[in-house]
Structure formats: structure tokens, C-alpha cells
Short mmCIF file of C-alpha atoms in Angstrom, two decimals:
data_model
loop_
_atom_site.label_atom_id
_atom_site.label_comp_id
_atom_site.label_asym_id
_atom_site.label_seq_id
_atom_site.Cartn_x
_atom_site.Cartn_y
_atom_site.Cartn_z
CA MET M 1 -8.74 -3.72 -5.70
CA ASP M 2 -5.44 -4.04 -7.57
CA ASN M 3 -3.09 -6.98 -7.20
CA PHE M 4 -0.28 -5.06 -8.92
CA ASP M 5 1.00 -1.51 -8.62
CA GLU M 6 0.41 1.25 -11.16
CA ALA M 7 3.81 0.89 -12.86
CA THR M 8 3.28 -2.83 -13.45
CA ARG M 9 -0.26 -2.37 -14.75
CA THR M 10 0.79 0.43 -17.09
CA LEU M 11 3.60 -1.67 -18.53
CA ALA M 12 1.39 -4.77 -18.83
CA THR M 13 -1.22 -2.67 -20.65
CA SER M 14 1.43 -1.45 -23.13
CA VAL M 15 2.63 -5.00 -23.80
CA LEU M 16 -0.93 -6.12 -24.49
CA GLU M 17 -1.68 -3.14 -26.76
CA HIS M 18 1.46 -3.65 -28.83
CA CYS M 19 0.90 -7.40 -29.13
CA ARG M 20 -2.75 -6.88 -30.02
CA ALA M 21 -1.79 -4.45 -32.79
CA LEU M 22 0.60 -7.03 -34.22
CA GLY M 23 -1.84 -9.92 -33.85
CA TRP M 24 0.62 -11.57 -31.48
CA LYS M 25 -0.10 -14.03 -28.71
CA ALA M 26 2.17 -14.07 -25.66
CA ALA M 27 3.43 -16.74 -23.28
CA THR M 28 5.65 -16.70 -20.21
CA ALA M 29 8.16 -19.17 -18.77
CA GLU M 30 8.77 -18.34 -15.13
CA SER M 31 11.00 -19.75 -12.47
CA CYS M 32 11.80 -17.22 -9.71
CA THR M 33 8.67 -15.12 -10.32
CA GLY M 34 6.47 -18.21 -10.05
CA GLY M 35 3.62 -16.90 -12.19
CA LEU M 36 3.70 -13.18 -11.42
CA ILE M 37 4.50 -12.09 -14.99
CA ALA M 38 1.49 -13.97 -16.36
CA GLY M 39 -0.42 -12.71 -13.34
CA ALA M 40 0.43 -9.10 -14.22
CA LEU M 41 -0.57 -9.46 -17.87
CA THR M 42 -3.88 -11.11 -16.98
CA GLU M 43 -4.66 -8.44 -14.38
CA ILE M 44 -5.63 -6.24 -17.34
CA ALA M 45 -9.20 -6.68 -18.61
CA GLY M 46 -9.28 -8.00 -22.16
CA SER M 47 -5.91 -9.75 -21.87
CA SER M 48 -7.37 -13.04 -23.09
CA ASP M 49 -6.99 -12.01 -26.74
CA VAL M 50 -3.21 -11.82 -26.24
CA VAL M 51 -2.22 -14.13 -23.36
CA ASP M 52 -2.11 -17.73 -24.50
CA ARG M 53 -0.50 -19.48 -21.53
CA GLY M 54 2.21 -19.47 -18.91
CA PHE M 55 4.66 -22.13 -17.80
CA VAL M 56 5.56 -21.88 -14.13
CA THR M 57 8.60 -24.12 -14.17
CA TYR M 58 9.74 -23.91 -10.59
CA SER M 59 11.48 -27.30 -10.42
CA ASN M 60 14.14 -28.55 -12.81
CA GLU M 61 11.81 -31.42 -13.76
CA ALA M 62 9.23 -28.83 -14.83
CA LYS M 63 11.81 -26.95 -16.92
CA MET M 64 12.70 -30.18 -18.73
CA GLN M 65 9.20 -31.62 -19.07
CA MET M 66 7.20 -28.48 -19.88
CA LEU M 67 9.77 -26.53 -21.89
CA GLY M 68 12.24 -29.13 -23.12
CA VAL M 69 15.22 -27.55 -21.37
CA PRO M 70 18.00 -30.11 -21.89
CA SER M 71 19.21 -31.84 -18.72
CA GLU M 72 22.75 -31.22 -20.03
CA THR M 73 22.12 -27.46 -19.99
CA LEU M 74 20.91 -27.60 -16.38
CA ALA M 75 23.83 -29.82 -15.36
CA ALA M 76 26.49 -27.74 -17.12
CA HIS M 77 25.26 -24.21 -16.37
CA GLY M 78 22.66 -24.52 -13.61
CA ALA M 79 19.04 -23.44 -13.54
CA VAL M 80 20.07 -19.80 -13.06
CA SER M 81 22.03 -19.18 -16.25
CA GLU M 82 21.76 -17.47 -19.59
CA GLN M 83 21.69 -20.85 -21.30
CA THR M 84 18.72 -22.05 -19.25
CA ALA M 85 16.85 -18.76 -19.76
CA ARG M 86 17.34 -19.00 -23.53
CA ALA M 87 16.17 -22.62 -23.57
CA MET M 88 13.11 -21.71 -21.50
CA ALA M 89 12.10 -18.86 -23.83
CA LEU M 90 12.55 -21.00 -26.92
CA GLY M 91 10.74 -23.91 -25.25
CA ALA M 92 7.80 -21.65 -24.46
CA LEU M 93 7.69 -20.53 -28.09
CA ALA M 94 7.80 -24.12 -29.35
CA ASN M 95 5.17 -25.35 -26.90
CA SER M 96 2.53 -22.64 -27.24
CA GLU M 97 0.57 -20.55 -29.74
CA ALA M 98 2.68 -17.51 -28.83
CA THR M 99 4.67 -15.20 -31.13
CA VAL M 100 6.56 -13.66 -28.20
CA THR M 101 7.71 -15.30 -24.99
CA VAL M 102 9.70 -14.17 -22.01
CA ALA M 103 11.61 -16.40 -19.59
CA VAL M 104 13.10 -15.62 -16.19
CA THR M 105 15.27 -17.66 -13.86
CA GLY M 106 17.04 -16.17 -10.88
CA VAL M 107 17.98 -16.24 -7.21
CA ALA M 108 15.11 -14.47 -5.40
CA GLY M 109 16.60 -15.19 -1.98
CA PRO M 110 17.02 -14.91 0.89
CA GLY M 111 18.79 -18.29 0.57
CA GLY M 112 20.35 -19.93 -2.47
CA GLY M 113 22.94 -17.29 -3.26
CA SER M 114 26.63 -17.89 -3.93
CA THR M 115 29.65 -15.79 -4.88
CA GLU M 116 29.16 -16.65 -8.53
CA LYS M 117 25.35 -16.37 -8.42
CA PRO M 118 24.35 -13.89 -5.73
CA VAL M 119 20.87 -13.25 -4.40
CA GLY M 120 19.21 -10.85 -6.85
CA LEU M 121 20.81 -12.30 -9.99
CA VAL M 122 18.16 -12.92 -12.64
CA HIS M 123 18.66 -14.17 -16.19
CA PHE M 124 16.06 -13.14 -18.77
CA ALA M 125 15.38 -14.21 -22.33
CA ALA M 126 12.74 -13.00 -24.78
CA ALA M 127 12.01 -15.00 -27.91
CA THR M 128 10.15 -14.42 -31.14
CA PRO M 129 10.37 -16.41 -34.39
CA ASP M 130 13.18 -13.94 -35.30
CA GLY M 131 15.38 -15.16 -32.47
CA VAL M 132 16.08 -14.93 -28.77
CA ILE M 133 17.66 -12.09 -26.80
CA ALA M 134 19.17 -12.67 -23.35
CA GLU M 135 19.98 -10.19 -20.57
CA HIS M 136 20.76 -10.39 -16.89
CA ARG M 137 20.39 -8.09 -13.94
CA ILE M 138 21.39 -8.10 -10.28
CA PHE M 139 18.53 -6.58 -8.31
CA ALA M 140 18.78 -5.19 -4.79
CA GLY M 141 16.28 -5.72 -2.01
CA ASP M 142 14.41 -8.59 -0.38
CA ARG M 143 12.71 -11.55 -2.06
CA GLY M 144 9.59 -9.55 -2.86
CA ALA M 145 11.59 -6.66 -4.30
CA VAL M 146 13.69 -8.96 -6.50
CA ARG M 147 10.55 -10.62 -7.85
CA HIS M 148 8.81 -7.29 -8.40
CA GLN M 149 11.74 -5.82 -10.36
CA THR M 150 11.97 -9.05 -12.34
CA VAL M 151 8.32 -8.74 -13.41
CA LEU M 152 8.90 -5.16 -14.56
CA HIS M 153 12.03 -5.97 -16.55
CA ALA M 154 10.42 -9.03 -18.17
CA LEU M 155 7.48 -6.89 -19.31
CA GLU M 156 9.93 -4.28 -20.66
CA MET M 157 11.70 -6.97 -22.70
CA MET M 158 8.40 -8.19 -24.18
CA LEU M 159 7.51 -4.58 -25.01
CA SER M 160 10.86 -4.03 -26.73
CA ARG M 161 10.40 -7.10 -28.89
CA ALA M 162 6.95 -5.91 -29.92
CA GLU M 163 8.16 -2.33 -30.58
CA GLU M 164 10.98 -3.63 -32.80
CA ALA M 165 8.44 -5.52 -34.88
CA HIS M 166 6.22 -2.55 -35.67
CA MET E 1 8.49 -5.36 -0.34
CA ASP E 2 5.56 -7.76 -0.48
CA ASN E 3 3.72 -8.65 -3.66
CA PHE E 4 0.85 -10.21 -1.66
CA ASP E 5 -1.05 -9.11 1.44
CA GLU E 6 -0.61 -10.59 4.89
CA ALA E 7 -3.67 -12.89 4.66
CA THR E 8 -2.45 -14.42 1.41
CA ARG E 9 1.09 -14.93 2.68
CA THR E 10 -0.11 -16.49 5.93
CA LEU E 11 -2.32 -18.93 4.04
CA ALA E 12 0.40 -19.74 1.50
CA THR E 13 2.82 -20.41 4.37
CA SER E 14 0.33 -22.84 5.96
CA VAL E 15 -0.16 -24.69 2.68
CA LEU E 16 3.60 -25.07 2.28
CA GLU E 17 4.11 -26.22 5.88
CA HIS E 18 1.37 -28.86 5.65
CA CYS E 19 2.60 -30.13 2.29
CA ARG E 20 6.19 -30.21 3.52
CA ALA E 21 5.20 -32.26 6.57
CA LEU E 22 3.47 -34.77 4.28
CA GLY E 23 6.30 -34.84 1.75
CA TRP E 24 3.87 -33.48 -0.85
CA LYS E 25 4.65 -31.48 -3.95
CA ALA E 26 2.06 -29.00 -5.22
CA ALA E 27 0.99 -27.75 -8.63
CA THR E 28 -1.58 -25.21 -9.83
CA ALA E 29 -3.78 -25.01 -12.92
CA GLU E 30 -4.98 -21.45 -13.36
CA SER E 31 -7.24 -19.72 -15.80
CA CYS E 32 -8.82 -16.54 -14.37
CA THR E 33 -6.03 -15.96 -11.81
CA GLY E 34 -3.39 -16.23 -14.54
CA GLY E 35 -0.55 -17.41 -12.28
CA LEU E 36 -1.35 -15.60 -9.03
CA ILE E 37 -1.88 -18.78 -6.99
CA ALA E 38 1.54 -20.11 -7.95
CA GLY E 39 2.83 -16.57 -7.47
CA ALA E 40 1.50 -16.49 -3.91
CA LEU E 41 2.98 -19.87 -2.97
CA THR E 42 6.38 -18.95 -4.40
CA GLU E 43 6.37 -15.58 -2.61
CA ILE E 44 7.32 -17.55 0.51
CA ALA E 45 11.04 -18.28 0.94
CA GLY E 46 11.77 -22.00 0.84
CA SER E 47 8.75 -22.81 -1.33
CA SER E 48 10.89 -24.66 -3.85
CA ASP E 49 10.80 -27.87 -1.81
CA VAL E 50 7.00 -27.99 -2.26
CA VAL E 51 6.07 -26.11 -5.45
CA ASP E 52 6.73 -28.24 -8.50
CA ARG E 53 5.07 -26.23 -11.27
CA GLY E 54 2.09 -24.23 -12.42
CA PHE E 55 0.01 -24.36 -15.58
CA VAL E 56 -1.35 -20.98 -16.60
CA THR E 57 -3.95 -22.20 -19.07
CA TYR E 58 -5.54 -18.95 -20.14
CA SER E 59 -6.70 -20.07 -23.60
CA ASN E 60 -8.78 -23.15 -24.38
CA GLU E 61 -5.88 -24.46 -26.47
CA ALA E 62 -3.67 -24.30 -23.39
CA LYS E 63 -6.25 -26.16 -21.29
CA MET E 64 -6.35 -28.96 -23.86
CA GLN E 65 -2.63 -29.08 -24.69
CA MET E 66 -1.11 -28.59 -21.23
CA LEU E 67 -3.71 -30.36 -19.09
CA GLY E 68 -5.53 -32.70 -21.45
CA VAL E 69 -8.92 -31.10 -20.87
CA PRO E 70 -11.14 -32.82 -23.48
CA SER E 71 -12.42 -30.54 -26.25
CA GLU E 72 -15.83 -32.20 -25.69
CA THR E 73 -15.86 -30.95 -22.09
CA LEU E 74 -15.11 -27.39 -23.19
CA ALA E 75 -17.71 -27.56 -25.97
CA ALA E 76 -20.44 -29.07 -23.80
CA HIS E 77 -19.94 -27.14 -20.56
CA GLY E 78 -17.69 -24.19 -21.38
CA ALA E 79 -14.34 -23.18 -19.92
CA VAL E 80 -16.02 -21.84 -16.79
CA SER E 81 -17.64 -25.00 -15.47
CA GLU E 82 -17.27 -27.61 -12.75
CA GLN E 83 -16.41 -30.19 -15.41
CA THR E 84 -13.54 -28.10 -16.80
CA ALA E 85 -12.22 -27.30 -13.31
CA ARG E 86 -12.19 -31.02 -12.42
CA ALA E 87 -10.43 -31.90 -15.67
CA MET E 88 -7.86 -29.16 -15.08
CA ALA E 89 -7.06 -30.35 -11.54
CA LEU E 90 -6.76 -33.98 -12.66
CA GLY E 91 -4.70 -32.93 -15.68
CA ALA E 92 -2.30 -31.04 -13.43
CA LEU E 93 -1.93 -34.12 -11.23
CA ALA E 94 -1.27 -36.36 -14.25
CA ASN E 95 1.22 -33.95 -15.84
CA SER E 96 3.37 -33.05 -12.85
CA GLU E 97 5.23 -34.44 -9.85
CA ALA E 98 2.54 -33.07 -7.52
CA THR E 99 0.48 -34.89 -4.90
CA VAL E 100 -1.98 -32.03 -4.59
CA THR E 101 -3.24 -29.67 -7.28
CA VAL E 102 -5.74 -26.87 -7.40
CA ALA E 103 -7.53 -25.57 -10.48
CA VAL E 104 -9.54 -22.39 -11.00
CA THR E 105 -11.61 -21.16 -13.92
CA GLY E 106 -13.95 -18.22 -13.67
CA VAL E 107 -15.31 -14.95 -14.99
CA ALA E 108 -13.03 -12.25 -13.53
CA GLY E 109 -14.79 -9.47 -15.45
CA PRO E 110 -15.59 -6.78 -16.17
CA GLY E 111 -16.70 -8.37 -19.47
CA GLY E 112 -17.59 -11.96 -20.25
CA GLY E 113 -20.47 -12.38 -17.83
CA SER E 114 -23.90 -13.82 -18.65
CA THR E 115 -27.08 -14.61 -16.76
CA GLU E 116 -26.02 -18.21 -16.36
CA LYS E 117 -22.35 -17.38 -15.66
CA PRO E 118 -22.15 -13.94 -14.05
CA VAL E 119 -18.99 -11.93 -13.43
CA GLY E 120 -17.48 -13.24 -10.20
CA LEU E 121 -18.41 -16.91 -10.78
CA VAL E 122 -15.38 -19.14 -10.20
CA HIS E 123 -15.23 -22.92 -10.33
CA PHE E 124 -12.54 -24.59 -8.23
CA ALA E 125 -11.24 -28.16 -8.03
CA ALA E 126 -8.56 -29.66 -5.81
CA ALA E 127 -7.13 -33.07 -6.62
CA THR E 128 -5.00 -35.63 -4.83
CA PRO E 129 -4.48 -39.30 -5.72
CA ASP E 130 -7.53 -39.91 -3.46
CA GLY E 131 -9.82 -37.96 -5.76
CA VAL E 132 -11.00 -34.55 -6.77
CA ILE E 133 -13.28 -32.12 -4.92
CA ALA E 134 -15.08 -29.29 -6.73
CA GLU E 135 -16.64 -26.11 -5.38
CA HIS E 136 -17.82 -22.84 -6.81
CA ARG E 137 -18.23 -19.32 -5.53
CA ILE E 138 -19.68 -16.06 -6.80
CA PHE E 139 -17.37 -13.27 -5.62
CA ALA E 140 -18.29 -9.59 -5.44
CA GLY E 141 -16.07 -6.70 -6.50
CA ASP E 142 -13.99 -5.70 -9.49
CA ARG E 143 -11.61 -7.85 -11.53
CA GLY E 144 -8.79 -7.49 -9.02
CA ALA E 145 -11.05 -8.34 -6.10
CA VAL E 146 -12.45 -11.44 -7.83
CA ARG E 147 -8.93 -12.65 -8.58
CA HIS E 148 -7.72 -11.91 -5.05
CA GLN E 149 -10.59 -13.83 -3.43
CA THR E 150 -10.02 -16.67 -5.89
CA VAL E 151 -6.38 -16.96 -4.80
CA LEU E 152 -7.40 -17.11 -1.14
CA HIS E 153 -10.09 -19.76 -1.68
CA ALA E 154 -7.79 -21.88 -3.85
CA LEU E 155 -5.14 -21.85 -1.12
CA GLU E 156 -7.81 -22.77 1.45
CA MET E 157 -8.83 -25.77 -0.67
CA MET E 158 -5.21 -26.96 -0.92
CA LEU E 159 -4.84 -26.53 2.84
CA SER E 160 -8.00 -28.56 3.49
CA ARG E 161 -6.75 -31.42 1.32
CA ALA E 162 -3.46 -31.47 3.20
CA GLU E 163 -5.16 -31.25 6.61
CA GLU E 164 -7.42 -34.20 5.75
CA ALA E 165 -4.37 -36.28 4.92
CA HIS E 166 -2.60 -35.78 8.25
#
């Protein structure tokens, strides 16, 4: 049986192939997806030569303790912010064996939304030793749909970083 | 949309309800499931008052660095062993805000199996401040099926620990 759909598995396979060709290890830093990005990568047989680890930093304490996200960043910008996503991606790079990391933090819903930060808003960051790139999206749909689209976009960002490096 | 089937979501909901009633936080330490246990718990809306964090310790380095699994344990018994599972669960308890943790390490396949440790063998451990309980299973099916059954059994072990405490 498959725990992920075809699109996710195809994308995860591409990320692994590109990282493998570069000799890169990968790590994830996940808030709203709660482990699904690492779960998608490890669904593919042979992923252990690329996937180093994942940080599921659901609470703010976890973001600070596991990834070194500054409490000032969380206080000033909130957990769902570009600044926090960047700090998570860089923290994952600093606290792992990985050459590429991706971080996600968003409002999966159905609660927790606001005018400024609606349900579906997700901040992403992907880091390599060359630097960190941040993006955000506002996804439609229910909690499951927001998380699913977040997994896909996070994998796309990892793939882009690997493609740039070839 | 749903990223997990009905059985998984029902079980995850029960784990969250029991933990919430006890004022417990939860954490996971995952090798072969690669984040799916944390992913299942966080699929449920409102899980943030229970789920603290997850450690996706796919590599041996991650098991040592994130969870403090002794290198001697890995060398003597291997990553897929009762001893490693126990050390992972206790390491998750020591390195989080959680009152209950579950750890899994197994051979998801299709490669990596041996006579002594066949594909489908998964060691589990669930820890609370009262102690750690270990179990193992040999699951049938392909990689996805082994991982899916591992998620379900891990959630059942967390639920049992919470039920005992009521």
C-alpha cells in the first residue's frame, strides 16, 4: 500500500535522485505538516542514503530548543512568519549532517486563522550552505488539503535547490 | 482531503483525547516511519495542545545526536533492536516537554532484511516517567504496508500508556 499519492512519491523520488547525484544529505524542519515531508521522502525505498533527519517542531519550545529559533523572532513575528521559517531552515542546517533543508510553518486550520494570517497561509524556507530562500503561499481547502499542498511545495523547493546546484 | 485513513485518524484522536485529559504532552522518535506517527497525530485539528515535537532520527548520527542513543548500543545491537528502541523512547522523554513518547525502529524494506532481522521487523518502545515498555512485531506486506501498520501499533502503545495512567 502507499501512504502518499503518486504526485508526492514522484516528487520525493526526484528530490532523492538529485540529492544523491550531488552527494547531499537532506533534513526537514516541520511545524504545520508535523512530519509529513520527512514521511514522504522516507516512503521511497533507498531514501536512507539521503535523508539524515527531521525536526518536527510543533511547539514554540521545540522550535527554540531543537533548531535554535530565537525567542525574540517568535515574539516579534510569530511562529507563522518568514523570519521563523528562515530561522528553522538555517537551524536544521546547523544541527544536522544535511546540505539542504526545508522548513515549513503555517496555519493548517480549521482554527488559528486571523485577518493577517489566514487559514492556509504557509511560510517556507529552503537552506543550503549558499544561503536561504523564503517563499509563502495561501492554500485553499481543509486542514488535510493545506498540509498536502504544503508537502508538495516543500519538496519542489528542495528540488529547485538541488537543480540549481547541478 | 485526508492524508491518513479512518482507522489511523480515529486512533490518533483517541491518543490526543486521553493525553489531553491527563494534561500530557506527547513526542515521537521515529526511524522507519520517518515522521508518519507525528504526521498522524498532527492531522487532527487541535493537536497542538498535546503534540510537543517529533524526532525523525533516520540516520545513526541523528539517533545519537538528537536522542542520545549510545554509540555502544548501536554497535552492539544495531539500529533495529529493542535496546535502540528503548534508548530512543527515553531520549525523546529526556529531550522534550513530553510525558509520553513512542519510538520505532525497523526494517521497512524492500532491502535491508536479514535472517535475523527480516523485512517487516519493527521494534517499538513507549516511555513515560514511570518507565519504558518495549514490544516488537513482524509485519507483512510492502514498504508502505509495514510503515502503515507501524504507525497504528505505535499509536496503540501510546494509547495504552495513557489508559493505564487514568
